[in-house]
Tab-separated table of C-alpha atoms in Angstrom:
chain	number	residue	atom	x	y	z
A	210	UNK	CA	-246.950	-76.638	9.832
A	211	UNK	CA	-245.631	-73.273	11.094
A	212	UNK	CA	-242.274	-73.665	12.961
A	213	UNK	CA	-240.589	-70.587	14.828
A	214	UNK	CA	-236.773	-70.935	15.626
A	215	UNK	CA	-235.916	-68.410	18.002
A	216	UNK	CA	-232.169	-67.646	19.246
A	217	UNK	CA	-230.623	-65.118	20.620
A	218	UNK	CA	-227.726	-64.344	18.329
A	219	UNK	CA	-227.124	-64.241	14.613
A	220	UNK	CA	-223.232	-64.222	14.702
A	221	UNK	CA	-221.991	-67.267	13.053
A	222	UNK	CA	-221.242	-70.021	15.712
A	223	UNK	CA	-222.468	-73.605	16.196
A	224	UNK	CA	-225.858	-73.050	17.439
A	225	UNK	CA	-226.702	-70.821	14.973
A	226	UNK	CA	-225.417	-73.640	12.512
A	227	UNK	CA	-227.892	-75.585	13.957
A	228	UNK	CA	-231.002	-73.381	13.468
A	229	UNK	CA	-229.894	-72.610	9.626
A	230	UNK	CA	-230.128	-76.452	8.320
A	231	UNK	CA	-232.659	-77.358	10.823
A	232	UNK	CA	-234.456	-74.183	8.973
A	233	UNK	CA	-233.496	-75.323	5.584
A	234	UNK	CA	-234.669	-78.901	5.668
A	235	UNK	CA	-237.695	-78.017	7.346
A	236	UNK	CA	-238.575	-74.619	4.643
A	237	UNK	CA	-238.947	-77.041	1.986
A	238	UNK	CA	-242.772	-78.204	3.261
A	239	UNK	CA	-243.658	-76.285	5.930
A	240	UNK	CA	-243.656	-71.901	6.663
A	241	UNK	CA	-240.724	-71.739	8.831
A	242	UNK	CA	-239.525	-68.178	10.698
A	243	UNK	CA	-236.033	-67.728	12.416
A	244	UNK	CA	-236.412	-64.628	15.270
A	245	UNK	CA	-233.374	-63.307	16.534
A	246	UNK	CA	-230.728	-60.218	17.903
A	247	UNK	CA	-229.334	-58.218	14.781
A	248	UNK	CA	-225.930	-58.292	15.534
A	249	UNK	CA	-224.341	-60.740	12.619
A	250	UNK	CA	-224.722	-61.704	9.623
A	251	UNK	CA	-225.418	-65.762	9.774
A	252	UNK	CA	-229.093	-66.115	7.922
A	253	UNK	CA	-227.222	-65.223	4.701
A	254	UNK	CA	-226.639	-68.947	4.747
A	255	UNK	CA	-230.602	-69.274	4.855
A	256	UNK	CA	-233.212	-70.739	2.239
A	257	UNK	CA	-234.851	-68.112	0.986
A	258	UNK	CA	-238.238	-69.698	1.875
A	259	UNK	CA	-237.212	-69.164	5.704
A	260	UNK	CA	-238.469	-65.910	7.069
A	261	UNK	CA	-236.318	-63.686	9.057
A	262	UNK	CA	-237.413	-61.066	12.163
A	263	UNK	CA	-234.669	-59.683	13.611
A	264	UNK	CA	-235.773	-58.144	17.330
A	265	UNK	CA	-232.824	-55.173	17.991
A	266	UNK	CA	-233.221	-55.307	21.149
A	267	UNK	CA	-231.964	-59.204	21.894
A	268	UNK	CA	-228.749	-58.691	23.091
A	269	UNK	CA	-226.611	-62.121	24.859
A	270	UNK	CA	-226.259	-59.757	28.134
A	271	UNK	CA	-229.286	-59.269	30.740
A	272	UNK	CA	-230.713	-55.664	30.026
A	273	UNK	CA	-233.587	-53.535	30.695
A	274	UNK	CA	-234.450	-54.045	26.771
A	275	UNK	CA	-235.706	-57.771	27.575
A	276	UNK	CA	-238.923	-56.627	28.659
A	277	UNK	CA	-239.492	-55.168	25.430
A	278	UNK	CA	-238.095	-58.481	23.868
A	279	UNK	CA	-240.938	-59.979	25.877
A	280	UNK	CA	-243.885	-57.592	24.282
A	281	UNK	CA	-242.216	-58.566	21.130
A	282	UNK	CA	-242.303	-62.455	21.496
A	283	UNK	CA	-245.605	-62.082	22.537
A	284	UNK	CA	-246.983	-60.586	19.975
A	285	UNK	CA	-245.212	-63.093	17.405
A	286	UNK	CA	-246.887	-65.475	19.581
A	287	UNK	CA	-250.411	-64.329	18.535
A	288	UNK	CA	-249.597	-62.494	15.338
A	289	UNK	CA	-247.754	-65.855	13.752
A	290	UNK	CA	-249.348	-68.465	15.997
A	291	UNK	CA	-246.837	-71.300	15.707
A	292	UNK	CA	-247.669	-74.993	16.068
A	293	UNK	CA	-244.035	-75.334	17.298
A	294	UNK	CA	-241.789	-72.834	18.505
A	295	UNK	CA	-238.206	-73.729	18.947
A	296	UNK	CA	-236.253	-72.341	21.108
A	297	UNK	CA	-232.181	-72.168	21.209
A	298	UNK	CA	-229.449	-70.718	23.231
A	299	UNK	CA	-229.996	-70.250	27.392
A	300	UNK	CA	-231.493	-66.467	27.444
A	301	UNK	CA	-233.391	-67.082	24.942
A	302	UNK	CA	-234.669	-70.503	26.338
A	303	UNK	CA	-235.895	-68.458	29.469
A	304	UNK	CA	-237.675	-65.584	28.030
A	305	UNK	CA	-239.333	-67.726	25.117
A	306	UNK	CA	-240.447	-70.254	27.817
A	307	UNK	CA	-241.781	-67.457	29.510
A	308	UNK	CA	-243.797	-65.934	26.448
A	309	UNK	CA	-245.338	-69.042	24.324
A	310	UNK	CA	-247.068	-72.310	25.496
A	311	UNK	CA	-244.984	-75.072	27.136
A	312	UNK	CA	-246.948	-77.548	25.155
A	313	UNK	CA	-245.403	-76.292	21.345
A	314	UNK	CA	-242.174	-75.691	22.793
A	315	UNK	CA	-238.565	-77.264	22.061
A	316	UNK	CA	-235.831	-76.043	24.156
A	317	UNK	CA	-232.173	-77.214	22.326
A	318	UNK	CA	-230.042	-76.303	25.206
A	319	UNK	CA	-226.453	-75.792	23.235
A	320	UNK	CA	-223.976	-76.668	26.163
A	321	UNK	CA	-225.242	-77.403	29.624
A	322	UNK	CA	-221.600	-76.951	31.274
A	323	UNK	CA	-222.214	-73.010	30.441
A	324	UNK	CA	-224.900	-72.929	32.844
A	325	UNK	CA	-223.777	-75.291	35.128
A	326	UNK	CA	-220.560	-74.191	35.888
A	327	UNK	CA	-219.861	-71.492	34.361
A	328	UNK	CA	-223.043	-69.290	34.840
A	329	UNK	CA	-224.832	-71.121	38.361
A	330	UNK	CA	-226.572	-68.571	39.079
A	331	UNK	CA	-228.763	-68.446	36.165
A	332	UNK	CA	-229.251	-72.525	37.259
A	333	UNK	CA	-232.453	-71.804	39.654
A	334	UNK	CA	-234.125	-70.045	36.687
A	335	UNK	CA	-233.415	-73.521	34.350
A	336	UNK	CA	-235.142	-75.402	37.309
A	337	UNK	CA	-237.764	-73.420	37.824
A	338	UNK	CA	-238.370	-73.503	34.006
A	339	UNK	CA	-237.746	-77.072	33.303
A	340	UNK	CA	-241.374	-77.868	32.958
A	341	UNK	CA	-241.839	-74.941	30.680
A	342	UNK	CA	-241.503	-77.278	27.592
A	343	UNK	CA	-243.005	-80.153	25.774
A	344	UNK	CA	-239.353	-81.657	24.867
A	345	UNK	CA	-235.642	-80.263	26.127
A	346	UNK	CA	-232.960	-81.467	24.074
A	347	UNK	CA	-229.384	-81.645	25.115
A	348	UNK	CA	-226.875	-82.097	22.097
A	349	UNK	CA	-224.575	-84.970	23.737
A	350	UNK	CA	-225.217	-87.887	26.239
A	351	UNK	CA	-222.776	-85.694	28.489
A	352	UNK	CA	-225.533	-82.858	28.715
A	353	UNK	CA	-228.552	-85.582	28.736
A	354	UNK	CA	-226.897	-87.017	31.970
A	355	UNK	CA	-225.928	-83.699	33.503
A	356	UNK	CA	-229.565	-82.458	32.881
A	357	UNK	CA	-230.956	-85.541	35.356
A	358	UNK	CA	-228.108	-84.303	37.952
A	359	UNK	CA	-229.632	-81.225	38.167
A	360	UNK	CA	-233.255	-82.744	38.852
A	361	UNK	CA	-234.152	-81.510	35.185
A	362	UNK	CA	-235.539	-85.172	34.528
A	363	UNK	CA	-238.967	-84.950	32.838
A	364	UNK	CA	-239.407	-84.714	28.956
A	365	UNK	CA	-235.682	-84.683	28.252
A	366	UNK	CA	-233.242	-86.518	25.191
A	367	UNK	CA	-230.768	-85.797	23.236
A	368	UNK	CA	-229.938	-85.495	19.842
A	369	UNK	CA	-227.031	-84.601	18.301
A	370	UNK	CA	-226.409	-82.042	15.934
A	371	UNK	CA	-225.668	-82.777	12.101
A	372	UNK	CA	-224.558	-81.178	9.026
A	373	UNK	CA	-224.734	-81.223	5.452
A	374	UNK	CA	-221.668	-82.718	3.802
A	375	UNK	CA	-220.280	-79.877	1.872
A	376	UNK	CA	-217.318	-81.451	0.793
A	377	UNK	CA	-217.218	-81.177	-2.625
A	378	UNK	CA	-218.671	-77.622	-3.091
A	379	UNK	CA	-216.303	-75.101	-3.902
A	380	UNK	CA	-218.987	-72.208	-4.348
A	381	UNK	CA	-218.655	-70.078	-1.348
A	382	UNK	CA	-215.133	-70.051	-0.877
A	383	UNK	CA	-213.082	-66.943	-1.489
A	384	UNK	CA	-210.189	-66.726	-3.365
A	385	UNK	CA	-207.708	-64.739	-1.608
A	386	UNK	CA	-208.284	-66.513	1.311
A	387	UNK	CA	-207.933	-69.989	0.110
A	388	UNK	CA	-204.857	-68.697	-1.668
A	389	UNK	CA	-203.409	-67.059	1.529
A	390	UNK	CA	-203.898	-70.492	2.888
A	391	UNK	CA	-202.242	-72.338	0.491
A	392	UNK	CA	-199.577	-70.178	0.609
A	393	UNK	CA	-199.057	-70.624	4.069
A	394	UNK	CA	-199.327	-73.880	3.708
A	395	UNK	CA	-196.097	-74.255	1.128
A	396	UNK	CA	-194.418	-71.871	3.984
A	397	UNK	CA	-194.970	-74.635	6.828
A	398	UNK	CA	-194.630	-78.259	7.770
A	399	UNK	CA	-198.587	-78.184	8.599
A	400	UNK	CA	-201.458	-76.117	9.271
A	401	UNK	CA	-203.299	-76.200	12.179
A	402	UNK	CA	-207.266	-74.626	12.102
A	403	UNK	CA	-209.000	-73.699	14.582
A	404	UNK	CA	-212.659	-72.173	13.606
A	405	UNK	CA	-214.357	-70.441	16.642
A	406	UNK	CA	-215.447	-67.151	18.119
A	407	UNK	CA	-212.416	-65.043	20.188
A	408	UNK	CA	-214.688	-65.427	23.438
A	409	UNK	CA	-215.179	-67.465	26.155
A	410	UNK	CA	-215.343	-70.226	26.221
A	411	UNK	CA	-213.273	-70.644	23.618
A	412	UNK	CA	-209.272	-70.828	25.287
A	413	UNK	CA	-207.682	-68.406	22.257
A	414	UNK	CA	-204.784	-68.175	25.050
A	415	UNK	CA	-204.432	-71.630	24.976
A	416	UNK	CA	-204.183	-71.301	21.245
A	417	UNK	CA	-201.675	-68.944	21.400
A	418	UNK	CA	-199.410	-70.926	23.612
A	419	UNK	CA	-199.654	-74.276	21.742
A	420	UNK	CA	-198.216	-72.027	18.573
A	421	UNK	CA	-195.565	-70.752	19.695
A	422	UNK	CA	-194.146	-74.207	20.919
A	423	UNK	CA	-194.488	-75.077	17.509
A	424	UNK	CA	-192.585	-72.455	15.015
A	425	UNK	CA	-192.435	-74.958	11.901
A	426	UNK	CA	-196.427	-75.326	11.842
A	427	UNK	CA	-198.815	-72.340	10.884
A	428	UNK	CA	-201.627	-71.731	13.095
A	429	UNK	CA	-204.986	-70.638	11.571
A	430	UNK	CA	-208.371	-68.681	13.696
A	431	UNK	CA	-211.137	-68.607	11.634
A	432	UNK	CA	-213.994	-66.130	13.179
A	433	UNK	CA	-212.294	-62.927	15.202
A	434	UNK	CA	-214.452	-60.057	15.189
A	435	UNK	CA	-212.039	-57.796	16.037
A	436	UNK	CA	-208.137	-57.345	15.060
A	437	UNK	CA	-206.201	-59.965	18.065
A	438	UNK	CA	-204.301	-57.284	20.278
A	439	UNK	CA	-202.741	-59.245	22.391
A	440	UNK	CA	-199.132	-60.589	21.180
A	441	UNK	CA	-198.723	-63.332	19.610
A	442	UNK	CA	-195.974	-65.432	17.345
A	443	UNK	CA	-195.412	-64.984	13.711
A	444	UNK	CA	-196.984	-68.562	12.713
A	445	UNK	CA	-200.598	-67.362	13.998
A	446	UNK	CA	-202.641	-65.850	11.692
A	447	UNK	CA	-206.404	-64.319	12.242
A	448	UNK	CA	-208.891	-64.489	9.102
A	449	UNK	CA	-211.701	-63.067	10.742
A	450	UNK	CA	-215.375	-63.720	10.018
A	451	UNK	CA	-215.426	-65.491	7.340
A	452	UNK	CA	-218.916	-66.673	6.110
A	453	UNK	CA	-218.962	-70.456	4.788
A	454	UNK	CA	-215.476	-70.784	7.116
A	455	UNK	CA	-216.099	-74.822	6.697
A	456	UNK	CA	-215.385	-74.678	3.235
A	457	UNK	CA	-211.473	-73.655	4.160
A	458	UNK	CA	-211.224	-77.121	6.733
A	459	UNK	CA	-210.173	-78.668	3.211
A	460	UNK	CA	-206.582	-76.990	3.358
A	461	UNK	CA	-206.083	-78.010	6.667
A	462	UNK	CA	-203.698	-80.982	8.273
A	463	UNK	CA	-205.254	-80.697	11.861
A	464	UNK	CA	-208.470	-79.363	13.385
A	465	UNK	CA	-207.773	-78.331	16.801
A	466	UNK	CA	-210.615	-76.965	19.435
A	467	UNK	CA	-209.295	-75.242	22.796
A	468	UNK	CA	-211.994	-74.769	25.161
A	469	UNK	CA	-213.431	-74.168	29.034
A	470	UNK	CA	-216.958	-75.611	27.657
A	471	UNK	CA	-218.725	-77.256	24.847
A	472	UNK	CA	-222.162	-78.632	24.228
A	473	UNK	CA	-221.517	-80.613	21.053
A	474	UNK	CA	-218.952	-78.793	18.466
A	475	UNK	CA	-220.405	-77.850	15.101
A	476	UNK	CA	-216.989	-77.060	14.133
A	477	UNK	CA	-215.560	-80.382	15.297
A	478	UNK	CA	-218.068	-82.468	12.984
A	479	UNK	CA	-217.649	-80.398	9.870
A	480	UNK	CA	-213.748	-81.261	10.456
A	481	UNK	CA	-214.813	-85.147	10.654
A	482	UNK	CA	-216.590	-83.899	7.134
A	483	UNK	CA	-213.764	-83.523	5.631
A	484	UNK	CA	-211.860	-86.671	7.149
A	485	UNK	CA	-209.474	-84.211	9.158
A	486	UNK	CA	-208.146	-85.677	12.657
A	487	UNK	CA	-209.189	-83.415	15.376
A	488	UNK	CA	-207.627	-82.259	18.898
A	489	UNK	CA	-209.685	-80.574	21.225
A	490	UNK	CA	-210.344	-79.816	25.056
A	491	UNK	CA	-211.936	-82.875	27.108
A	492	UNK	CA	-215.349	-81.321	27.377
A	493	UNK	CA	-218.508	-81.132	26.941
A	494	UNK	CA	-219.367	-83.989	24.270
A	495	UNK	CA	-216.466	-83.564	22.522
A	496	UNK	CA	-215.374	-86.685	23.726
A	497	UNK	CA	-218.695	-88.347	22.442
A	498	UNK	CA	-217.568	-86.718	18.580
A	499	UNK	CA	-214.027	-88.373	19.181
A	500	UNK	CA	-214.655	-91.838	20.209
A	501	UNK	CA	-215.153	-94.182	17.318
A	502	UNK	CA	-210.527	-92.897	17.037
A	503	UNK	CA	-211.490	-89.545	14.939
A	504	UNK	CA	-208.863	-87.955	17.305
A	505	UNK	CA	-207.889	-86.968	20.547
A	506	UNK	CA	-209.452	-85.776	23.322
A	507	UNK	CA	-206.565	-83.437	25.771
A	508	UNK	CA	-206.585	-81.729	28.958
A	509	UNK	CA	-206.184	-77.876	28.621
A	510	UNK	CA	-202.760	-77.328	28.737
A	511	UNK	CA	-200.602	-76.081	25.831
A	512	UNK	CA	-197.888	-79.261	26.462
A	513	UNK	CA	-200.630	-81.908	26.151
A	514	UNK	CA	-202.265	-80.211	22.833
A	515	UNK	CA	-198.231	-79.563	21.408
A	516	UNK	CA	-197.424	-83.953	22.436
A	517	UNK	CA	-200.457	-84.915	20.865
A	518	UNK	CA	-199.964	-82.719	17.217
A	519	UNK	CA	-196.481	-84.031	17.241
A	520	UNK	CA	-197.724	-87.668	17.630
A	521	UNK	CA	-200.252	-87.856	14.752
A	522	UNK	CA	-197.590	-85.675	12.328
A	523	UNK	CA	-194.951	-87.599	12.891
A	524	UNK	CA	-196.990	-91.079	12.719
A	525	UNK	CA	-198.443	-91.217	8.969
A	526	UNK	CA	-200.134	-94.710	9.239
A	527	UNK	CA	-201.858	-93.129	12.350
A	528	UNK	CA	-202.562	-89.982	11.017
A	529	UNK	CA	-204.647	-91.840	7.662
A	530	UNK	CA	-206.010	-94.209	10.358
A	531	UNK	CA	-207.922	-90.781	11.930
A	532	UNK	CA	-208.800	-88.989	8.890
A	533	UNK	CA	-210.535	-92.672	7.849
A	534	UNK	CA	-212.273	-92.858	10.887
A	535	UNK	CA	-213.020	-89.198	10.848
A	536	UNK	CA	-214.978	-89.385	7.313
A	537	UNK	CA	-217.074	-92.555	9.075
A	538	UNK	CA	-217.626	-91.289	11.943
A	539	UNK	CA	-219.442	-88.401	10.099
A	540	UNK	CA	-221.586	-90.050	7.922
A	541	UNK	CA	-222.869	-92.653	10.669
A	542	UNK	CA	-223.892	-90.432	13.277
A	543	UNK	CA	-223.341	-86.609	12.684
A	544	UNK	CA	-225.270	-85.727	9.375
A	545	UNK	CA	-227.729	-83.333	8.898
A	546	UNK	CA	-230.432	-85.569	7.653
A	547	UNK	CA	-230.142	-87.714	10.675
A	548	UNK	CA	-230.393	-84.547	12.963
A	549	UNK	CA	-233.711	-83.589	11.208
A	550	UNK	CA	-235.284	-87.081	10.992
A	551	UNK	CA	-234.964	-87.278	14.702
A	552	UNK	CA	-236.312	-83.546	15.160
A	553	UNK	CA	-239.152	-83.786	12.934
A	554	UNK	CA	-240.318	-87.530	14.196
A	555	UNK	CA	-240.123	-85.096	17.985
A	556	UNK	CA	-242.153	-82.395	16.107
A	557	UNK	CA	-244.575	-84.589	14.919
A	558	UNK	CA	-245.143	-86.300	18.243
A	559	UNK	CA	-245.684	-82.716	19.889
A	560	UNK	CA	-247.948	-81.603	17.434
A	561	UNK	CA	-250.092	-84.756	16.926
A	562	UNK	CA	-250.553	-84.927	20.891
A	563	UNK	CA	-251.733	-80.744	20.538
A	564	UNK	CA	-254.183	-81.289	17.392
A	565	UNK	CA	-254.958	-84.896	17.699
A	566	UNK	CA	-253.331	-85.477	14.022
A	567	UNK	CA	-250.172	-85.904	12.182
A	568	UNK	CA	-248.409	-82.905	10.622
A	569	UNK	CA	-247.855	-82.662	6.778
A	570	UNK	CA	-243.827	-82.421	6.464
């Protein structure tokens, strides 16, 4: 079977998580290409059996350069002719739904709030598209039920996103930073990670406020592009883009996620990986990720994420009661292999009901 993933960035972030062990599973029987922008450097984390086209001209903003994104995506349509073409990421699930056959096509849509609320007027276009596919996915129950709100009821489920458990590999990570770290880590009472992109909307204000309340604990971003201008206390520290930045959730005490809107956090179930208690924003599904007692779900204000740190690290029996739960909660629901069981028994439905037999995975 010939599978295209197509997204519209290849920065590292949680969709693009997604598409690389979807990609990897799947490259192991079947020819599988990921399209995308050119603007990061995330397919290093690729199989090498998984192709890579890289179309300059994607960009995340609306540009003139999206018609020749559509000549492009058209002529992968005929040139590679897919038997299921998977779209991810909202821009990209418009202009792919408008470029290859509705009956082949998977739309994942990575966070429905970011359309919903945060970009409406890009809604009519999702609901005048919403019969463009054969399946759309949403990544949490939240999304699923938000979808049917919006009248964007036929051929929808949802499956949430998995990963593989990486917890014992130690390839990947880089020295100096796991020794800068663990030296950090001898210089505070905890460490706090957070592992996200500097953008909306991700709350790296929030972030900022929630350290400074708390001087004895070093604070930890994980995936600024950029040097942070803006001021900020002594016991935050940026690592930048750091490939494999999972690997480092091993040093942490605390995973925290400060947020506007999420679809379902990649970063938030590698932390349950590693059995780390997590703090995040109310959104999105997080609350889904958090419910089996992993951690804490908070509104978005520095004084509830500062109350609810100082409860689980002041608390040990609590605090090993989380990370417990944490580890379980991972390997009952949030693996990769149960991610790409559930995609490929989807895959196989679509393509059985387009060639009238069962695809060889």
């Amino acid at each position: 079977m010939r599978i295209v993933h197509i997204i519209t960035r290849s920065t590292l972030g949680g969709a693009q998580s997604v598409v690389i062990n979807l990609a990897n599973q799947q490259s192991t029987d079947n020819e599988v290409f990921v399209i995308s922008g050119s603007d990061g450097n995330a397919w290093e984390a690729l199989h090498p059996n998984v192709c890579i086209i890289k179309i300059k001209q994607l960009k995340r903003a609306i540009s003139l350069l999206d018609f020749i994104v559509i000549f492009k995506l058209l002529y992968y349509r005929f040139h590679l002719k897919p038997d299921i073409i998977h779209l991810h990421s909202s821009k990209i699930g418009i202009l792919g739904r408008l470029c290859f056959p509705k009956r082949k096509i998977v739309y994942t849509v990575h966070g429905f709030d970011t359309i919903r609320i945060a970009n409406k007027s890009f809604l009519w276009l999702e609901k005048l598209l919403k019969k463009r596919a054969a399946q759309i996915v949403a990544v949490s129950r939240y999304d699923f039920e938000n979808l049917k709100k919006e009248h964007i009821q036929k051929n929808i489920c949802y499956i949430y996103n998995g990963i593989e458990d990486n917890t014992l590999q130690t390839e990947g990570i880089s020295a100096p930073i796991a020794q800068k770290i663990q030296n950090l880590k001898k210089q505070y009472d905890k460490l706090i990670l957070c592992i996200a992109r500097t953008e909306p909307p991700k709350r790296l204000d929030l972030f900022l406020d929630i350290a400074e309340q708390l001087p004895n604990f070093a604070f930890i971003w994980i995936g600024n592009t950029s040097d942070i201008q803006c001021k900020h206390s002594s016991n935050t520290y940026f690592l930048g883009s750091v490939i494999n930045a999972s690997l480092y959730i091993r040093y942490s005490d605390l995973f925290i996620l400060p947020s506007n809107f999420e679809g379902l956090p990649i970063s938030i179930i590698e932390a349950l990986s590693y059995s780390k208690p997590v703090i995040a924003s109310n959104v999105g599904g997080i609350k889904e990720l958090l419910s089996t007692g992993a951690g804490f779900t908070v509104q978005n204000s520095s004084q509830a994420f500062k109350e609810t740190i100082l409860q689980l690290t002041t608390n040990p029996q609590l605090y090993s009661q989380l990370s417990t739960q944490a580890r379980c909660t991972f390997l009952a629901d949030f693996t990769v292999k149960k991610m790409a069981d559930t995609y490929k028994q989807l895959y196989q439905k679509i393509y059985k009901r387009n060639n009238g037999r069962c695809a060889n995975f």
